[in-house]
PDB file of C-alpha atoms in Angstrom:
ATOM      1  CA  UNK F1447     204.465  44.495  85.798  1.00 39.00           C
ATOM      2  CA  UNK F1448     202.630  44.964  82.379  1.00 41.00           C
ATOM      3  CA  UNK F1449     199.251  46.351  81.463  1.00 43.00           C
ATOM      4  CA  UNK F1450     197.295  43.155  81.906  1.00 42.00           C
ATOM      5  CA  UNK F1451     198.740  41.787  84.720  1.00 43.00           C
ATOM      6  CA  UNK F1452     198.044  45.012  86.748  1.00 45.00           C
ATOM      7  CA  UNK F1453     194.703  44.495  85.211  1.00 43.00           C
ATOM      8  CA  UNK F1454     194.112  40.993  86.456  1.00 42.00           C
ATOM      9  CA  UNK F1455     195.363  41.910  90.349  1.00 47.00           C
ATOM     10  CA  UNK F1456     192.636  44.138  90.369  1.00 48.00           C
ATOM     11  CA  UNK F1457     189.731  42.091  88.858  1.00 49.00           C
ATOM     12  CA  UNK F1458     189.267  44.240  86.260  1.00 48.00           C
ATOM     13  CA  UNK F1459     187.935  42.236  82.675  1.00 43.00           C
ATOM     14  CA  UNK F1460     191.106  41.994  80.482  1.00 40.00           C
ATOM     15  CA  UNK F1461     190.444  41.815  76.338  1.00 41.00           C
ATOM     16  CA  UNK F1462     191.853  38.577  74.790  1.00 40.00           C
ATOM     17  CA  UNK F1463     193.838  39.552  72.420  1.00 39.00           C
ATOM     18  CA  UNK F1464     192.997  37.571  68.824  1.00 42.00           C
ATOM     19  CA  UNK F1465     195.192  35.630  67.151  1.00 42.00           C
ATOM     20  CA  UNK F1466     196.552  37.244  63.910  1.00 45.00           C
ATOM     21  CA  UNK F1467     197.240  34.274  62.692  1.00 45.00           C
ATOM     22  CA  UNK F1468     193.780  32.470  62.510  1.00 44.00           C
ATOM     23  CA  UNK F1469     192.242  31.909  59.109  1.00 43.00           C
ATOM     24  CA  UNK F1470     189.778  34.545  58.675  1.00 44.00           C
ATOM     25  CA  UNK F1471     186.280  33.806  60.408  1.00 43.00           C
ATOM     26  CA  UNK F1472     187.845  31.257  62.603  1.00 43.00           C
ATOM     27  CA  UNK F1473     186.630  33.187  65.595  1.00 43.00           C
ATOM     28  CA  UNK F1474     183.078  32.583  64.170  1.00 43.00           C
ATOM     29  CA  UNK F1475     183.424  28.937  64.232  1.00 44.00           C
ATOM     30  CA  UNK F1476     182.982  27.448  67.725  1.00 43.00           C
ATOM     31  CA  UNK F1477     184.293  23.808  67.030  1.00 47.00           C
ATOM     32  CA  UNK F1478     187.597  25.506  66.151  1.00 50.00           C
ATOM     33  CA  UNK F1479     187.555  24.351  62.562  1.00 51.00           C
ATOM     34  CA  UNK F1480     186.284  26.508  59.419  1.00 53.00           C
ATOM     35  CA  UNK F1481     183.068  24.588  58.276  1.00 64.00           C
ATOM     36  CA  UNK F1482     183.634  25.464  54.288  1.00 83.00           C
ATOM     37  CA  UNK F1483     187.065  24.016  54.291  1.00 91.00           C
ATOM     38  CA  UNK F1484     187.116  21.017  51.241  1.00 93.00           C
ATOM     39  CA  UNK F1485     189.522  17.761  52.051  1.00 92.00           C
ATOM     40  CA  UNK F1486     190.417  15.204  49.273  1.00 94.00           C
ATOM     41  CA  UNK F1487     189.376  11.838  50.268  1.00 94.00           C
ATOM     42  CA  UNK F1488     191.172   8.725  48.618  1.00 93.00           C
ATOM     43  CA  UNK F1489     188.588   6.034  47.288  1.00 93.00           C
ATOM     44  CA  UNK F1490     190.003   2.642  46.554  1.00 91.00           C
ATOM     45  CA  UNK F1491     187.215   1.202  44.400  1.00 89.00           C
ATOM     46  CA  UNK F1492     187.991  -2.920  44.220  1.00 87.00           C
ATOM     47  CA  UNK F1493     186.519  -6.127  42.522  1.00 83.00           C
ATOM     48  CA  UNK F1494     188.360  -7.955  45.100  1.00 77.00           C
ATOM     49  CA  UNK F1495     187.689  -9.787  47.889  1.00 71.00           C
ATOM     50  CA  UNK F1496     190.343  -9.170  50.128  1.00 71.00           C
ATOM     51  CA  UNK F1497     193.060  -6.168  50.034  1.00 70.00           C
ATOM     52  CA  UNK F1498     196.306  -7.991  49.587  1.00 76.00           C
ATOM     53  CA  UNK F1499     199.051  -6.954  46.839  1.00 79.00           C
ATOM     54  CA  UNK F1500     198.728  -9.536  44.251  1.00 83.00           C
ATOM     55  CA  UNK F1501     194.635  -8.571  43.729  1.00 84.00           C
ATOM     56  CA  UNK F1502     195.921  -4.891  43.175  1.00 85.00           C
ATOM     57  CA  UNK F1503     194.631  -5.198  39.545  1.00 88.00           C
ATOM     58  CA  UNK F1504     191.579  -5.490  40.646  1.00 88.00           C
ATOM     59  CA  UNK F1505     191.297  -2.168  42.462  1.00 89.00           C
ATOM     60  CA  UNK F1506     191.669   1.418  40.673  1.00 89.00           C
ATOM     61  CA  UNK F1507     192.097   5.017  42.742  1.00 92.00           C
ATOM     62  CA  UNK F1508     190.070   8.258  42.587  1.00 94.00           C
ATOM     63  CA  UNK F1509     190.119  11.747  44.837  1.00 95.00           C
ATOM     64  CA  UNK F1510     187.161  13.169  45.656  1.00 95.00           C
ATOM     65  CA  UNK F1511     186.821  16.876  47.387  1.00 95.00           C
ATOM     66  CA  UNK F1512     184.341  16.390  50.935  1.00 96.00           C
ATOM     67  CA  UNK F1513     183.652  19.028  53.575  1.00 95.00           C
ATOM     68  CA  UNK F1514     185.886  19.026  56.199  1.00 94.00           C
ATOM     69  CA  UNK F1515     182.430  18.756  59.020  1.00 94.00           C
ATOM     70  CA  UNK F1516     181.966  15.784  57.827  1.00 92.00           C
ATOM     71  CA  UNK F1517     178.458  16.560  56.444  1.00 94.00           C
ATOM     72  CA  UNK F1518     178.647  14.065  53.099  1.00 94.00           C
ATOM     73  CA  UNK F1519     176.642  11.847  53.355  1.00 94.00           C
ATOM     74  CA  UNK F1520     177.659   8.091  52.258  1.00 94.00           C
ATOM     75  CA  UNK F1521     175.146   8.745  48.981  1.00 94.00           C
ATOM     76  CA  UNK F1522     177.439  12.645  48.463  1.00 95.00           C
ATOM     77  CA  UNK F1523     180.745  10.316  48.312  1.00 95.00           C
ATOM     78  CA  UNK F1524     178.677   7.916  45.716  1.00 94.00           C
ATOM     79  CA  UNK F1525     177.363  10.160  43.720  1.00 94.00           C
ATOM     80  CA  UNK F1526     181.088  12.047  43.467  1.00 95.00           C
ATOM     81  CA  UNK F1527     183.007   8.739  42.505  1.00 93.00           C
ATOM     82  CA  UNK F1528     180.014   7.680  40.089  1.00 92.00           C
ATOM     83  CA  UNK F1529     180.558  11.281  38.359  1.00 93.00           C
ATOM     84  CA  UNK F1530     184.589  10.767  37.921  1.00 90.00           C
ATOM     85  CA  UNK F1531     184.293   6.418  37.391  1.00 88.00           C
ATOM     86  CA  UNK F1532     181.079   6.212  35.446  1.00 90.00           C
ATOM     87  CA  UNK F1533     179.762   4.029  37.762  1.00 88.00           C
ATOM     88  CA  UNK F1534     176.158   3.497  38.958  1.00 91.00           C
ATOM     89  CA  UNK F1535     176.108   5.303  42.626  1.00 90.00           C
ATOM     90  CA  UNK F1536     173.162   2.651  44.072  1.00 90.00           C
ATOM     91  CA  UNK F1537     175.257  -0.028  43.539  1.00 90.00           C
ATOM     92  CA  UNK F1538     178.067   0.854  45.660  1.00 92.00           C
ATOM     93  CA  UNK F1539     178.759  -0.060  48.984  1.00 92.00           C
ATOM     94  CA  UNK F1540     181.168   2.723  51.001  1.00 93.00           C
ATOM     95  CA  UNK F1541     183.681   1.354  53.589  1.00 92.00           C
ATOM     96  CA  UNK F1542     185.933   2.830  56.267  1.00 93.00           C
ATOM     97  CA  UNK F1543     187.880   0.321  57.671  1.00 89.00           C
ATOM     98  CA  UNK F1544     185.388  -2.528  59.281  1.00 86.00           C
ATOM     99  CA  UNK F1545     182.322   0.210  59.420  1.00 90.00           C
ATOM    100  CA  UNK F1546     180.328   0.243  56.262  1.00 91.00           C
ATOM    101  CA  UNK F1547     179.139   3.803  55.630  1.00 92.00           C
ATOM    102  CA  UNK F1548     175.408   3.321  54.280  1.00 91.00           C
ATOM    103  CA  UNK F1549     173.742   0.720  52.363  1.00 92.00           C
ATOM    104  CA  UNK F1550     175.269  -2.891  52.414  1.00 90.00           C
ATOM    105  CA  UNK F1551     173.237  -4.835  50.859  1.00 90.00           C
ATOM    106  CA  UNK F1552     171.220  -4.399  47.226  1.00 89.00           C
ATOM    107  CA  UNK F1553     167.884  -4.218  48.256  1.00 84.00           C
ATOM    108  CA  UNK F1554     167.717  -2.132  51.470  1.00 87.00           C
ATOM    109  CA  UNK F1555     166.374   1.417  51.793  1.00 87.00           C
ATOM    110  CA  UNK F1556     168.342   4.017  49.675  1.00 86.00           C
ATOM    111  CA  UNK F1557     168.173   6.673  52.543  1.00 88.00           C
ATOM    112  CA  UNK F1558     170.465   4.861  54.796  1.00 89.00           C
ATOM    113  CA  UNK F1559     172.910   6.104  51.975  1.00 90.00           C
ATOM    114  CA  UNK F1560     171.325  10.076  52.799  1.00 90.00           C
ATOM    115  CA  UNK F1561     171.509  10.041  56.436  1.00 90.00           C
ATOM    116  CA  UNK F1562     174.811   7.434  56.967  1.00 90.00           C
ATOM    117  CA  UNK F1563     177.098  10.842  57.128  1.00 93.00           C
ATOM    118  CA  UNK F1564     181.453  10.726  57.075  1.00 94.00           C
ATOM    119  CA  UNK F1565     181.673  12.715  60.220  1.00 93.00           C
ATOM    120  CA  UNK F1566     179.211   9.573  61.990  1.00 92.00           C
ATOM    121  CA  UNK F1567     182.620   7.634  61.737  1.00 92.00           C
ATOM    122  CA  UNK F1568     184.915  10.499  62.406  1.00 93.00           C
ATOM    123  CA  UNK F1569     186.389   9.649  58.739  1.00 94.00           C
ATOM    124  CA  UNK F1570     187.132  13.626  58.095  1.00 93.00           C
ATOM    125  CA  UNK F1571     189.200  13.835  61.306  1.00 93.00           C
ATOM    126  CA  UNK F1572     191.974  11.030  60.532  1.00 94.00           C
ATOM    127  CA  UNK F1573     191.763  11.991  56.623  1.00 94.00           C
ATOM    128  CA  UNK F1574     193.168  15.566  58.397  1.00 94.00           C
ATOM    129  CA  UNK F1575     195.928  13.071  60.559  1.00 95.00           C
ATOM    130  CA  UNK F1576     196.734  10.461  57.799  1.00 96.00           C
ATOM    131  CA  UNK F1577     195.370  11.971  54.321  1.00 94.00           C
ATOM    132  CA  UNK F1578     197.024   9.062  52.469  1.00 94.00           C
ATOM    133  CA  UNK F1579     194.193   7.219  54.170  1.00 94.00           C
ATOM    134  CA  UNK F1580     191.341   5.630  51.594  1.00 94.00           C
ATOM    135  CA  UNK F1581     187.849   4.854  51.956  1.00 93.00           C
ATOM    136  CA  UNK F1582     187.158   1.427  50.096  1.00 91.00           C
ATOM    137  CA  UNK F1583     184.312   1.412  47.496  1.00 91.00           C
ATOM    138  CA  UNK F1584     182.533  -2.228  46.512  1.00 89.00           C
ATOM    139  CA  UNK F1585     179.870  -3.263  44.303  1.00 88.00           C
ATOM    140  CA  UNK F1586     176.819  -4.123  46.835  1.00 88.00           C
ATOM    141  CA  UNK F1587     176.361  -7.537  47.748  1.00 87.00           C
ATOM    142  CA  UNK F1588     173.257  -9.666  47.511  1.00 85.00           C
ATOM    143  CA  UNK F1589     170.856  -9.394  51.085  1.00 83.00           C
ATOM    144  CA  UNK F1590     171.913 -12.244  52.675  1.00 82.00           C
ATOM    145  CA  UNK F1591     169.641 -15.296  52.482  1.00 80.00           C
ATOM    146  CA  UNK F1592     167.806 -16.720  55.556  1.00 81.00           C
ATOM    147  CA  UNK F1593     169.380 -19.833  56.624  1.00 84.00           C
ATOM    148  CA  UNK F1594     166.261 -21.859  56.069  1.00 88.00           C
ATOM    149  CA  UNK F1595     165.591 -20.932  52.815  1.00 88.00           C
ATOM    150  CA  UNK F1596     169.573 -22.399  52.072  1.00 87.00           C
ATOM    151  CA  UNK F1597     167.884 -25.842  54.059  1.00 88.00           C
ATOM    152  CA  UNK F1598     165.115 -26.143  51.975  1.00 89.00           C
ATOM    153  CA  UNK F1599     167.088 -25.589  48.821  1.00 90.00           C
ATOM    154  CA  UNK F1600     169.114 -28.360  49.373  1.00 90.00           C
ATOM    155  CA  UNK F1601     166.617 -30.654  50.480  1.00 88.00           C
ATOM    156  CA  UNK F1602     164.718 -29.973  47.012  1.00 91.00           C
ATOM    157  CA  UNK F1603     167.790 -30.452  45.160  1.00 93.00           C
ATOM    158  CA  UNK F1604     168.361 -33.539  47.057  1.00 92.00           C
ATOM    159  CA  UNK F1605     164.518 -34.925  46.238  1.00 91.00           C
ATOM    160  CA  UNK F1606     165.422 -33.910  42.746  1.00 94.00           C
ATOM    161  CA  UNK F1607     162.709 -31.658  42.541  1.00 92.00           C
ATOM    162  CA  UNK F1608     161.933 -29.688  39.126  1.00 93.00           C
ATOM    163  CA  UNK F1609     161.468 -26.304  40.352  1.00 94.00           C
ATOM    164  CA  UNK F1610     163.640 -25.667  43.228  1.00 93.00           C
ATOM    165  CA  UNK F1611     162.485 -21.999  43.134  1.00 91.00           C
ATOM    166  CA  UNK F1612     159.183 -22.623  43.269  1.00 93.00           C
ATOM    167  CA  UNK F1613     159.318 -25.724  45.850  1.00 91.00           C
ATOM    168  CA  UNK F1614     161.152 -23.104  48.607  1.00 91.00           C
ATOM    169  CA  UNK F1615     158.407 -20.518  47.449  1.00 91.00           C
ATOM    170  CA  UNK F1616     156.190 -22.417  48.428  1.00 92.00           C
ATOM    171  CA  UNK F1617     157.030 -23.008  52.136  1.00 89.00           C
ATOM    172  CA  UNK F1618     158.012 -19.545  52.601  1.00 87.00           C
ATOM    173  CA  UNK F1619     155.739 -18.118  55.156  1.00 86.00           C
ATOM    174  CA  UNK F1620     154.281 -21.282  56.441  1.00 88.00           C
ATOM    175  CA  UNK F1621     154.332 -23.255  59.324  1.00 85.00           C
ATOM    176  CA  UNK F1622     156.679 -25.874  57.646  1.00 84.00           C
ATOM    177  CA  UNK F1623     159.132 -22.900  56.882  1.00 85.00           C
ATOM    178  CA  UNK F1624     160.919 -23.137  60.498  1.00 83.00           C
ATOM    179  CA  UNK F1625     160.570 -27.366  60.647  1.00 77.00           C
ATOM    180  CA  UNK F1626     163.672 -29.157  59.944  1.00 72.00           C
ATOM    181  CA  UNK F1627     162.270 -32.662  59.910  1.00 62.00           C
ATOM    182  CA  UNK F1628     159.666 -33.832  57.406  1.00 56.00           C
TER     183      UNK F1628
END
């Protein structure tokens, strides 16, 4: 019988022995990982619509360093590709898979892109598992419009009216807005 065992058979409190091989301060960190650790993510930044071979012209690839915590925010990743591209951060929409990662639309509130963080869509976790994994970058897209407003534009085209523009203006916010029939 060794030390601890005779130890443990008479309840007495045994010292865990640490691992020598643990990156130093692991102990310190409770999740198990080391919070300053840096992973490079893979951005695919495309003009296309769909992500099929024969568009791959469209698309060009950058590596960006992130926190392994996932604490970048959708705006961090942004404002990393926009330093390495040259391209305008606010006009980018981040994807991970299906899940858009911030803003999707021009026009909505820029701190969805500051709180929207990479760990809220455990994106840090499978770069670790698959690191030839990429994020998807795409220009944001116009707020999409309200389905009457496409209604009324057509029925103004179809009266051949002047100033289409100014026609749908005009019913926005009125009763007539929601009325199909005239």
């Amino acid at each position: 019988m060794c030390v601890g065992e005779d130890a443990r058979a008479n309840n007495e409190v045994v010292p865990t022995v640490k691992d020598d091989d643990a990156a130093p301060g692991a102990e310190d960190d409770v999740s198990g990982r080391n919070d300053d650790r840096m992973l490079t993510l893979g951005l695919r930044l495309t003009h296309a619509s769909a992500n099929v071979p024969s568009l791959e012209h469209l698309m060009t690839y950058h590596e960006i360093e992130v926190r392994a915590d996932g604490s970048d925010t959708a705006a961090d990743v942004k404002r990393k590709l926009s330093e390495k591209a040259h391209l305008p951060a606010h006009e980018l929409c981040l994807r991970w898979f299906d899940a858009i990662i911030g803003r999707s639309h021009q026009g909505e509130d820029v701190s969805v892109d500051e709180r929207d963080s990479l760990a809220k869509h455990n994106v840090t976790s499978w770069i670790e598992k698959f690191p030839h994994w990429r994020a998807t970058l795409t220009l944001l897209e116009d707020a999409p419009k309200d389905e009457f407003e496409s209604i009324h534009t057509a029925t103004a085209i179809h009266k051949n009216v002047k100033d289409v523009k100014g026609y749908v203006d005009s019913l926005r916010g009125t009763e007539e807005w929601d009325k199909l029939i005239e």
